Coordinates of C-alpha atoms in Angstrom, one line a residue:
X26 CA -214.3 77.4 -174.7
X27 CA -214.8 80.2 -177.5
X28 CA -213.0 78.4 -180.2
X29 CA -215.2 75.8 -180.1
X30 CA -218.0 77.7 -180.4
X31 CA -216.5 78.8 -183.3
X32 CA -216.0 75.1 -184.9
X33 CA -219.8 75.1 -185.1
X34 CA -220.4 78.2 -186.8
X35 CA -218.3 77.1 -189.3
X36 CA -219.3 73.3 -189.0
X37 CA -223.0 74.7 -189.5
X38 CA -221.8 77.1 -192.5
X39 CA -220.4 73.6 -194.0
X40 CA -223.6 72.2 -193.2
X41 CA -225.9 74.9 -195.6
X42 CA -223.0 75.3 -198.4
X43 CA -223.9 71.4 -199.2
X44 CA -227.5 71.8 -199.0
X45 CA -227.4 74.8 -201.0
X46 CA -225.1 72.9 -203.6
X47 CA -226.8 69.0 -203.6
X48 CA -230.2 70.8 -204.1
X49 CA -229.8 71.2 -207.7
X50 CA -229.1 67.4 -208.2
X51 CA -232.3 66.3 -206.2
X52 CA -234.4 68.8 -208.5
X53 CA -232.8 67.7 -211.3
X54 CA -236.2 65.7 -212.9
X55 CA -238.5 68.4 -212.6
X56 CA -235.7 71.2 -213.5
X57 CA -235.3 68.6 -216.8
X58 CA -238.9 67.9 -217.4
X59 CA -239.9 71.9 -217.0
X60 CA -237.1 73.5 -219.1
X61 CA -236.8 70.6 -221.7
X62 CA -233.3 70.0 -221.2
X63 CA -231.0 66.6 -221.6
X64 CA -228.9 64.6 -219.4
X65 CA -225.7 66.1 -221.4
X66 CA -227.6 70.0 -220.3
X67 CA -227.5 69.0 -217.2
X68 CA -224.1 68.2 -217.1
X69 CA -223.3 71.7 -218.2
X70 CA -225.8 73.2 -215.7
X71 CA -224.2 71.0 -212.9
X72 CA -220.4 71.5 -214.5
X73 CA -221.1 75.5 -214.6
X74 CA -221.0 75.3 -210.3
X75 CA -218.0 73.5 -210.3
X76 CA -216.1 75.9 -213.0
X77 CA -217.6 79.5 -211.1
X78 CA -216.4 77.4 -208.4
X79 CA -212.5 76.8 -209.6
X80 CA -211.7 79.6 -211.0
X81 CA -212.6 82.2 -208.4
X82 CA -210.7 80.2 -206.0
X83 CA -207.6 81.5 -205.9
X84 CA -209.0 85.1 -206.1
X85 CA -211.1 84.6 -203.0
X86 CA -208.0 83.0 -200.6
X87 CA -206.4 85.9 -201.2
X88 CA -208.9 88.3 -200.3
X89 CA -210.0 86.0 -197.4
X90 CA -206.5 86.5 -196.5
X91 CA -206.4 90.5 -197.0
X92 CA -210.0 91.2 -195.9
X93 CA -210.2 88.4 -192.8
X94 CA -212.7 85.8 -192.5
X95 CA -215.2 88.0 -191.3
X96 CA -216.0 90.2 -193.7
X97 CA -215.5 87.5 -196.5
X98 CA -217.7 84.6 -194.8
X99 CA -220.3 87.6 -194.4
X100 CA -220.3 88.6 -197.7
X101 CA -220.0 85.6 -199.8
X102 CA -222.6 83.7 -197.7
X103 CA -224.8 86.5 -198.2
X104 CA -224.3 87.0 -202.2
X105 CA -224.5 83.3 -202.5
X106 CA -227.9 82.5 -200.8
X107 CA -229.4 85.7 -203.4
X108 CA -228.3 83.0 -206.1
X109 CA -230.1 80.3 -204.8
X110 CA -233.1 81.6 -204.3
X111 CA -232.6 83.1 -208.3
X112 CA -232.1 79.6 -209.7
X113 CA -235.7 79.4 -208.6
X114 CA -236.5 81.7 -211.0
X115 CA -234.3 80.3 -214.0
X116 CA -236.7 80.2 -217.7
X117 CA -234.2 78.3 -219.6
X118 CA -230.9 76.7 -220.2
X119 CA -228.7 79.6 -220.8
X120 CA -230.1 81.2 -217.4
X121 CA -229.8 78.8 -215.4
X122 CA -226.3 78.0 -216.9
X123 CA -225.5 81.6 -215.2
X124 CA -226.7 81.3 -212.1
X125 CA -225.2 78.1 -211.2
X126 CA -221.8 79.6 -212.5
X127 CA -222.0 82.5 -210.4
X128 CA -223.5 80.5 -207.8
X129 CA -219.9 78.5 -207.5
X130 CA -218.1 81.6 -208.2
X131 CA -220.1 83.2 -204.5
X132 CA -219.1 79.6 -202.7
X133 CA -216.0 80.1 -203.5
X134 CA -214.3 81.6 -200.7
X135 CA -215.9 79.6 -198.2
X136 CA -213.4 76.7 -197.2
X137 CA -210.7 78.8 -198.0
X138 CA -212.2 81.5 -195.0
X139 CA -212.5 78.4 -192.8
X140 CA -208.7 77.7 -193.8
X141 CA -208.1 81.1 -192.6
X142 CA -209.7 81.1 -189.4
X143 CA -208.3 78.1 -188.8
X144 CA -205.1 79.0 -188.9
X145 CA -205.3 82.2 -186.2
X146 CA -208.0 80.3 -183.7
X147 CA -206.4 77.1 -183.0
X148 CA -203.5 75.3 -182.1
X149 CA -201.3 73.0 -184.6
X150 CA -202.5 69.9 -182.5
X151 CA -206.2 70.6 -183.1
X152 CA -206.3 70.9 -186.6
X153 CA -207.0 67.5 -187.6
X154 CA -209.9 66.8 -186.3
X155 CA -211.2 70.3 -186.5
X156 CA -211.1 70.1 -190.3
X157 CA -212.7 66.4 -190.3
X158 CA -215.7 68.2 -188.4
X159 CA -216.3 70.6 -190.7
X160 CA -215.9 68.4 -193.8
X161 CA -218.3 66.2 -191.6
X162 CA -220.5 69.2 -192.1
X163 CA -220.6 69.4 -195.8
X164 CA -221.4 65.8 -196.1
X165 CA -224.0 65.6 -193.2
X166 CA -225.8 68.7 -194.8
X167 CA -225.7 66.6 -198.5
X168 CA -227.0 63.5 -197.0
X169 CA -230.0 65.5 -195.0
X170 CA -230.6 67.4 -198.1
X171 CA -231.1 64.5 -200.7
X172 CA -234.4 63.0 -198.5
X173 CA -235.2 66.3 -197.7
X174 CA -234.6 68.2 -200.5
X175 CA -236.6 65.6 -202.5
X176 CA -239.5 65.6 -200.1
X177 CA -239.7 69.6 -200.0
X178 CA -239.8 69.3 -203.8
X179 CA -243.0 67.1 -204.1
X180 CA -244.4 69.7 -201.0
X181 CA -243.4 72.7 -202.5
X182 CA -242.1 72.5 -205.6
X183 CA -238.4 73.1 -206.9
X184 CA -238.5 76.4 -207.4
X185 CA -240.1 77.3 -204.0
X186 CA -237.7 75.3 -202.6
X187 CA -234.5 77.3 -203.8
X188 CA -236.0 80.5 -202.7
X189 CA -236.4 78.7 -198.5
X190 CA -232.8 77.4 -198.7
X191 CA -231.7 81.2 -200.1
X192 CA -233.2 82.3 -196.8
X193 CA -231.5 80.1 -194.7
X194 CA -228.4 81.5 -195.5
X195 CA -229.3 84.9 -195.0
X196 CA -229.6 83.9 -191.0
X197 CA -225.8 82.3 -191.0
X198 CA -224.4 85.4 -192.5
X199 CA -226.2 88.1 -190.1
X200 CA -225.0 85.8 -186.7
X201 CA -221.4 85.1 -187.9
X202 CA -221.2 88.9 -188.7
X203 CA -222.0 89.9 -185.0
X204 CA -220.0 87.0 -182.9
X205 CA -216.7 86.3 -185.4
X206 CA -213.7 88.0 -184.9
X207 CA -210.7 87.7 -187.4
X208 CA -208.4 87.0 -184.6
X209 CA -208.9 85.6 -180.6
X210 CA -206.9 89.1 -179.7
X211 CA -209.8 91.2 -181.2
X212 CA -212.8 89.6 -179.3
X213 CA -214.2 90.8 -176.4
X214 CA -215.5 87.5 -174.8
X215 CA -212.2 85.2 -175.1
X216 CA -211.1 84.6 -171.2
X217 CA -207.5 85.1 -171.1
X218 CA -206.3 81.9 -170.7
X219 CA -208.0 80.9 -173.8
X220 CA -206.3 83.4 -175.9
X221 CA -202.9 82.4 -174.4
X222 CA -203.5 79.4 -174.7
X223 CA -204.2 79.6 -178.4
X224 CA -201.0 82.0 -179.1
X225 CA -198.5 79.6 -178.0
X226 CA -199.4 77.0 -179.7
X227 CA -200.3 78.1 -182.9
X228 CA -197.1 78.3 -185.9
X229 CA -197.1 81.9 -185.6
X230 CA -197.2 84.8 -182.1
X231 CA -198.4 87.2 -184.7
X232 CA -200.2 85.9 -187.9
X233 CA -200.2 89.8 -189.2
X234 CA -196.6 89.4 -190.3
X235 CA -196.2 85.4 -190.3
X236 CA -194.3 86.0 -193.8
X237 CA -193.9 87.8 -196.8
X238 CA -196.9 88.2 -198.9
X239 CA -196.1 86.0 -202.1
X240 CA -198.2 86.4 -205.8
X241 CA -199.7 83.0 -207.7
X242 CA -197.0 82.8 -209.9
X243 CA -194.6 82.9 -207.5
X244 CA -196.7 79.9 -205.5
X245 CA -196.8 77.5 -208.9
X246 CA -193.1 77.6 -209.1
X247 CA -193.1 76.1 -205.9
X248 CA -192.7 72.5 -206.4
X249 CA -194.8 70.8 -203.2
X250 CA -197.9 72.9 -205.0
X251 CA -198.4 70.9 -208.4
X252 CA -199.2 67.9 -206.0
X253 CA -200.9 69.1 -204.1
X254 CA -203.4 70.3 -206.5
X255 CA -203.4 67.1 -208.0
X256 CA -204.2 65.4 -205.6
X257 CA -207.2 67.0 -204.7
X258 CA -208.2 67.3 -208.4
X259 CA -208.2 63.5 -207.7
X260 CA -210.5 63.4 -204.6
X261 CA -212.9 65.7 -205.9
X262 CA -213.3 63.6 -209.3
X263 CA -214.4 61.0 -206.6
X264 CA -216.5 62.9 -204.3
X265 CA -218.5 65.4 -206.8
X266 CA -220.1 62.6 -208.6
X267 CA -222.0 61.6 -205.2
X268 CA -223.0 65.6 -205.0
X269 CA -224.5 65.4 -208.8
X270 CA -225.0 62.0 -210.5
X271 CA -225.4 59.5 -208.0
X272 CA -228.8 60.5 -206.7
X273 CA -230.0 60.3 -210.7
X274 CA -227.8 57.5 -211.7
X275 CA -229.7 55.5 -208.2
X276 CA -232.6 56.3 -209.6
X277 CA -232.7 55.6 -213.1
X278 CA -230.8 52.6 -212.7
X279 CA -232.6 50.7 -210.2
X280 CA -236.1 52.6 -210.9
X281 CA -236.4 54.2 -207.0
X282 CA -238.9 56.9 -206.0
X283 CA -237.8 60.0 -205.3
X284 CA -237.7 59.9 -201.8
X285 CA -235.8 56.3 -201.6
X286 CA -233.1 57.2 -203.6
X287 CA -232.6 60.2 -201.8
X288 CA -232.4 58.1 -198.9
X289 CA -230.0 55.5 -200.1
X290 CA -227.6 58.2 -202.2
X291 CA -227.1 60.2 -198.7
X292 CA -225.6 56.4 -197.3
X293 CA -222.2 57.1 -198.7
X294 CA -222.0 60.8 -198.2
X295 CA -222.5 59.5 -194.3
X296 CA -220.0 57.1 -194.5
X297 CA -217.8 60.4 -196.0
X298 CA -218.6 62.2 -193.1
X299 CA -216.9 59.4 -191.2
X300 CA -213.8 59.3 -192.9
X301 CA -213.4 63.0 -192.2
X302 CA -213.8 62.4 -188.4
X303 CA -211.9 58.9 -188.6
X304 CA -208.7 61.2 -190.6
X305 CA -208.8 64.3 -188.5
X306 CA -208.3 62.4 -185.2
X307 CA -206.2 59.9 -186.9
X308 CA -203.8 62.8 -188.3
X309 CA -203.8 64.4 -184.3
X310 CA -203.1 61.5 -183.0
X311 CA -200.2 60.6 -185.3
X312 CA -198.8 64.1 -185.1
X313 CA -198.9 63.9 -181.2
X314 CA -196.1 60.6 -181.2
X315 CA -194.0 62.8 -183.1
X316 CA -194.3 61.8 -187.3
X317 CA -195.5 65.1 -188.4
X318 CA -195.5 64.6 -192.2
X319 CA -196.3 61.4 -191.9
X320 CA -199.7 62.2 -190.1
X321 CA -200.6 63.9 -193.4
X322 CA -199.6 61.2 -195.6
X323 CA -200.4 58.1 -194.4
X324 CA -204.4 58.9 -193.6
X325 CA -204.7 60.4 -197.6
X326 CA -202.8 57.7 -198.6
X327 CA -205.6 55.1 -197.3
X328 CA -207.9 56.8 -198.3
X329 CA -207.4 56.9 -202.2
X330 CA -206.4 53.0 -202.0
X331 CA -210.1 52.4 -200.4
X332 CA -211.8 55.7 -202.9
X333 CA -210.2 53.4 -205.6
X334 CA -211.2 49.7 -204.4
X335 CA -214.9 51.5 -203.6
X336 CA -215.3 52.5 -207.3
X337 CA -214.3 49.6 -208.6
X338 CA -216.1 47.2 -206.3
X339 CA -219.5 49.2 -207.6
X340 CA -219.1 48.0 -211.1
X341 CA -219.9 44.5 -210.6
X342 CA -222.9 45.0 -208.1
X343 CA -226.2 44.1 -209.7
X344 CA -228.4 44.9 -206.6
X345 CA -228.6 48.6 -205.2
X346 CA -227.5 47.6 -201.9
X347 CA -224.6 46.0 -202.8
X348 CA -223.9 48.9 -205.1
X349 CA -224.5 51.8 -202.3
X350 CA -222.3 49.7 -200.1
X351 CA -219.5 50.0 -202.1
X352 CA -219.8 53.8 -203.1
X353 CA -220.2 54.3 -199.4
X354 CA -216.3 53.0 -199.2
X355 CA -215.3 54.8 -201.7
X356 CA -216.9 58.1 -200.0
X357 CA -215.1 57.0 -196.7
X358 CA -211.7 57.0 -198.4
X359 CA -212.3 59.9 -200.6
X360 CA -213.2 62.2 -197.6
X361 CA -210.3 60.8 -195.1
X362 CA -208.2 62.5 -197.5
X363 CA -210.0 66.0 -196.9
X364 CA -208.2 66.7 -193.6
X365 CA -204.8 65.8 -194.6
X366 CA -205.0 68.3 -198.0
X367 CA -206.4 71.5 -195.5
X368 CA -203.9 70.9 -193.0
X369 CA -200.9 71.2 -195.3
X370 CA -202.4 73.4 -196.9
X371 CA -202.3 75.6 -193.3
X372 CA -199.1 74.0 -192.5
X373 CA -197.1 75.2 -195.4
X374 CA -199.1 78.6 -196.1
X375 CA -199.8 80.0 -192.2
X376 CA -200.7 84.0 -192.9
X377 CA -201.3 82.6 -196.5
X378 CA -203.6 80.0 -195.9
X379 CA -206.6 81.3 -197.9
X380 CA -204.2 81.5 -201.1
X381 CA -202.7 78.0 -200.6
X382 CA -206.0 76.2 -200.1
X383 CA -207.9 78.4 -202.4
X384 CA -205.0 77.5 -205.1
X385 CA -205.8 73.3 -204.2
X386 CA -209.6 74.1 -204.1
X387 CA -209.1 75.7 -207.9
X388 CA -207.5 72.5 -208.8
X389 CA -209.7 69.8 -207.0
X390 CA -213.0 71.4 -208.7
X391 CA -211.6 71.5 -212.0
X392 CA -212.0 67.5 -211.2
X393 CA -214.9 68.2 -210.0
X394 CA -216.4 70.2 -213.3
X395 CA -215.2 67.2 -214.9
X396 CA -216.8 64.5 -213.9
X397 CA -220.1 66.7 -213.7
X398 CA -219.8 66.3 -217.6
X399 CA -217.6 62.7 -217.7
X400 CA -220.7 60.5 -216.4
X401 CA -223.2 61.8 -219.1
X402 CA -220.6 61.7 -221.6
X403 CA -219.2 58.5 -221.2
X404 CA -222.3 57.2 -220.2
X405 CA -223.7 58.2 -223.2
X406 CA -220.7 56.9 -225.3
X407 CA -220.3 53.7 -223.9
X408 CA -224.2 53.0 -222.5
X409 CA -222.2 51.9 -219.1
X410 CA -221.3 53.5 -216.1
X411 CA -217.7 51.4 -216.2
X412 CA -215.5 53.9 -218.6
X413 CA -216.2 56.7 -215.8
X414 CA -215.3 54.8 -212.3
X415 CA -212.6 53.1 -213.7
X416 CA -211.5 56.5 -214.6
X417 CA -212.0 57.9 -211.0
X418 CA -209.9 54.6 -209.7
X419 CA -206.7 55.2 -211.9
X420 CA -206.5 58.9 -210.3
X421 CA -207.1 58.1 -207.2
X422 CA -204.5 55.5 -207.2
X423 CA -202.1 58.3 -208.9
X424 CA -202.7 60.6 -205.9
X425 CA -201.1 57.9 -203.6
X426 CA -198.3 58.5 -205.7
X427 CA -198.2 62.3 -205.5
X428 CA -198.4 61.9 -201.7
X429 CA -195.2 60.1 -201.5
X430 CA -193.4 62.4 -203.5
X431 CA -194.6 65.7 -201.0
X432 CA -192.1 67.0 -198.7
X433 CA -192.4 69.6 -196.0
X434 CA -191.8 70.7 -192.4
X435 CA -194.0 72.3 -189.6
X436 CA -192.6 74.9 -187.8

């Protein structure tokens, strides 16, 4: 069927927008040696990503929203891939500090576009596990890049290597250009029982006029939103250190070659890849026997008790096996929470689905610039990796709290 061709465009654009992103974390040694810049630089370098990142958000739902995911995937694909391959051609701190910012602010509208054509190509039953696929995708492409991305930088070099991955990019945008459609009624090769099919059993017969356009300040004085975005500010505290400090901290902790901690760091960004596939089929499954809020809650729930138990479970490992093994639980629960958070969001935000998840994303990467500068900080503070994933424990245990207090129907 169509639509799930469509899953793997977008399962492969999650695929390049973490292999584009982890790349900067595997090259962070040479990028360090060749510039002459610290640990607490390349906090700011990594942290600058994850703030472009936030605050353009919000901005990009809404356009993915007014524009269609067409057009926006097209575009931002396109403008981010020119950054990458410019952060191959960074002299200093300062420049690559601005890349890497407007690097995030180009990614920006990606999940939120994949929110959006989520919402007009498939049915409420299939969005659970749709979503886990591609957040499967993102994690898969971090885990490939982190051996390959280190071995491509002892071939090549880092700089070269940002100017390939810029490239590959290029190719993504150009094909999802030509077969993507905003809607199943605007594409020429949808069978007619396929587009049927899809129209009466998504929330809304016409997603054009699904409900009146609403403004950001009229969305934060909704109450579900504020935990909603804290929440994910929660999961991505977890999750963004394995994108930027683990491959480093691996390294320099247990003295690893390049190419075997890249190896061993993409072992819980694996098991996250899991959890997104064990939580989307998990949340179909349970909204199939009827507890529609409760197939939300109860897989995010799970999986910020084991993102909590993972991180703390790491502290006390001396050997890097027994440390990886641990991480790799606390990657499994911090990703089963991904599908839950994008299917409310489309739940509760339909024609408005890029501004609802964009507004989360905003939040859930302002966790995410802080811990890019938390694990230097701290680390440099306390000379112990404790004070940081103690931290990222307490708020994950705090989202189970938020979850329980959520209320909303699917209609």
């Amino acid at each position: 069927m169509l639509r799930y061709l469509i899953v793997v465009g977008t399962f492969l654009l999650a695929l390049l927008l973490y292999i584009d992103r982890v790349c900067i974390s595997v090259a962070k040694n040479p990028i360090a040696q060749e510039l002459d810049l610290s640990d607490q630089q390349m906090g700011w370098v990594l942290a600058a990503f994850s703030l472009g990142y936030a605050l353009f958000q919000t901005p990009s739902g809404s356009w993915v929203d007014r524009l269609g995911p067409r057009r926006m995937l097209a575009g931002i694909v396109s403008f981010w891939s020119l950054l990458t391959a410019l952060t191959g051609l960074s002299w200093n701190f300062i420049s690559l500090l601005f890349l890497r910012f407007f690097f995030g602010a180009g990614e920006a509208g990606a999940f939120p576009g994949i929110a959006r054509a989520t919402y007009s190509w498939f049915p409420v039953r299939e969005r659970g596990l749709i979503t886990g696929i591609n957040f499967s995708g993102s994690r898969l492409g971090a885990a490939l890049a982190l051996p390959f991305i280190a071995s491509l930088i002892q071939w090549l070099g880092w700089r070269a290597s940002f100017g390939i991955l810029g490239g590959m990019g290029i190719v993504w945008a150009l094909l999802w250009w030509f077969f993507f459609r905003d809607l199943p009624e605007e594409h020429p090769r949808l069978s007619s029982r396929e587009k049927d099919l899809i129209l009466a059993q998504r929330q809304s017969a016409n997603v054009k006029i699904a409900q009146p356009k609403i403004t950001l300040r009229q969305l934060l004085r909704q109450r579900i939103i504020w935990p909603v975005m804290g929440q994910y500010f929660c999961s991505n505290f977890t999750f963004f250190f394995a994108l930027t400090w683990l491959y480093p901290h691996l390294q320099r902790t247990y003295q690893l070659e390049a190419t075997q901690a890249g190896w061993l760091a993409s072992l819980p960004l694996l098991a996250g890849a899991a959890g997104s596939w064990l939580s989307g089929g998990w949340i179909d499954h349970l909204y199939r026997k009827g507890h529609q809020r409760w197939s939300r809650t109860i897989p995010a729930m799970v999986g910020f008790t084991l993102a909590a138990g993972g991180l703390v479970g790491s502290i006390y490992q001396e050997e890097v096996v027994g440390a990886v093994a641990f991480l790799a639980i606390a990657l499994l629960g911090a990703d089963m929470t991904l599908p839950p958070s994008w299917a409310l969001c489309v739940d509760i935000g339909k024609a408005q689905s890029g501004l609802i998840s964009g507004t989360m994303n905003m939040a859930g990467n302002l966790g995410a610039f802080l811990t890019s500068l938390a694990f230097p900080y701290l680390f440099a503070w306390s000379g112990s990796v404790t004070p940081f994933f103690l931290t990222g424990a307490l708020l994950n245990i705090a989202a189970v709290a938020m979850w329980l207090r959520m209320r909303w129907t699917i209609d």
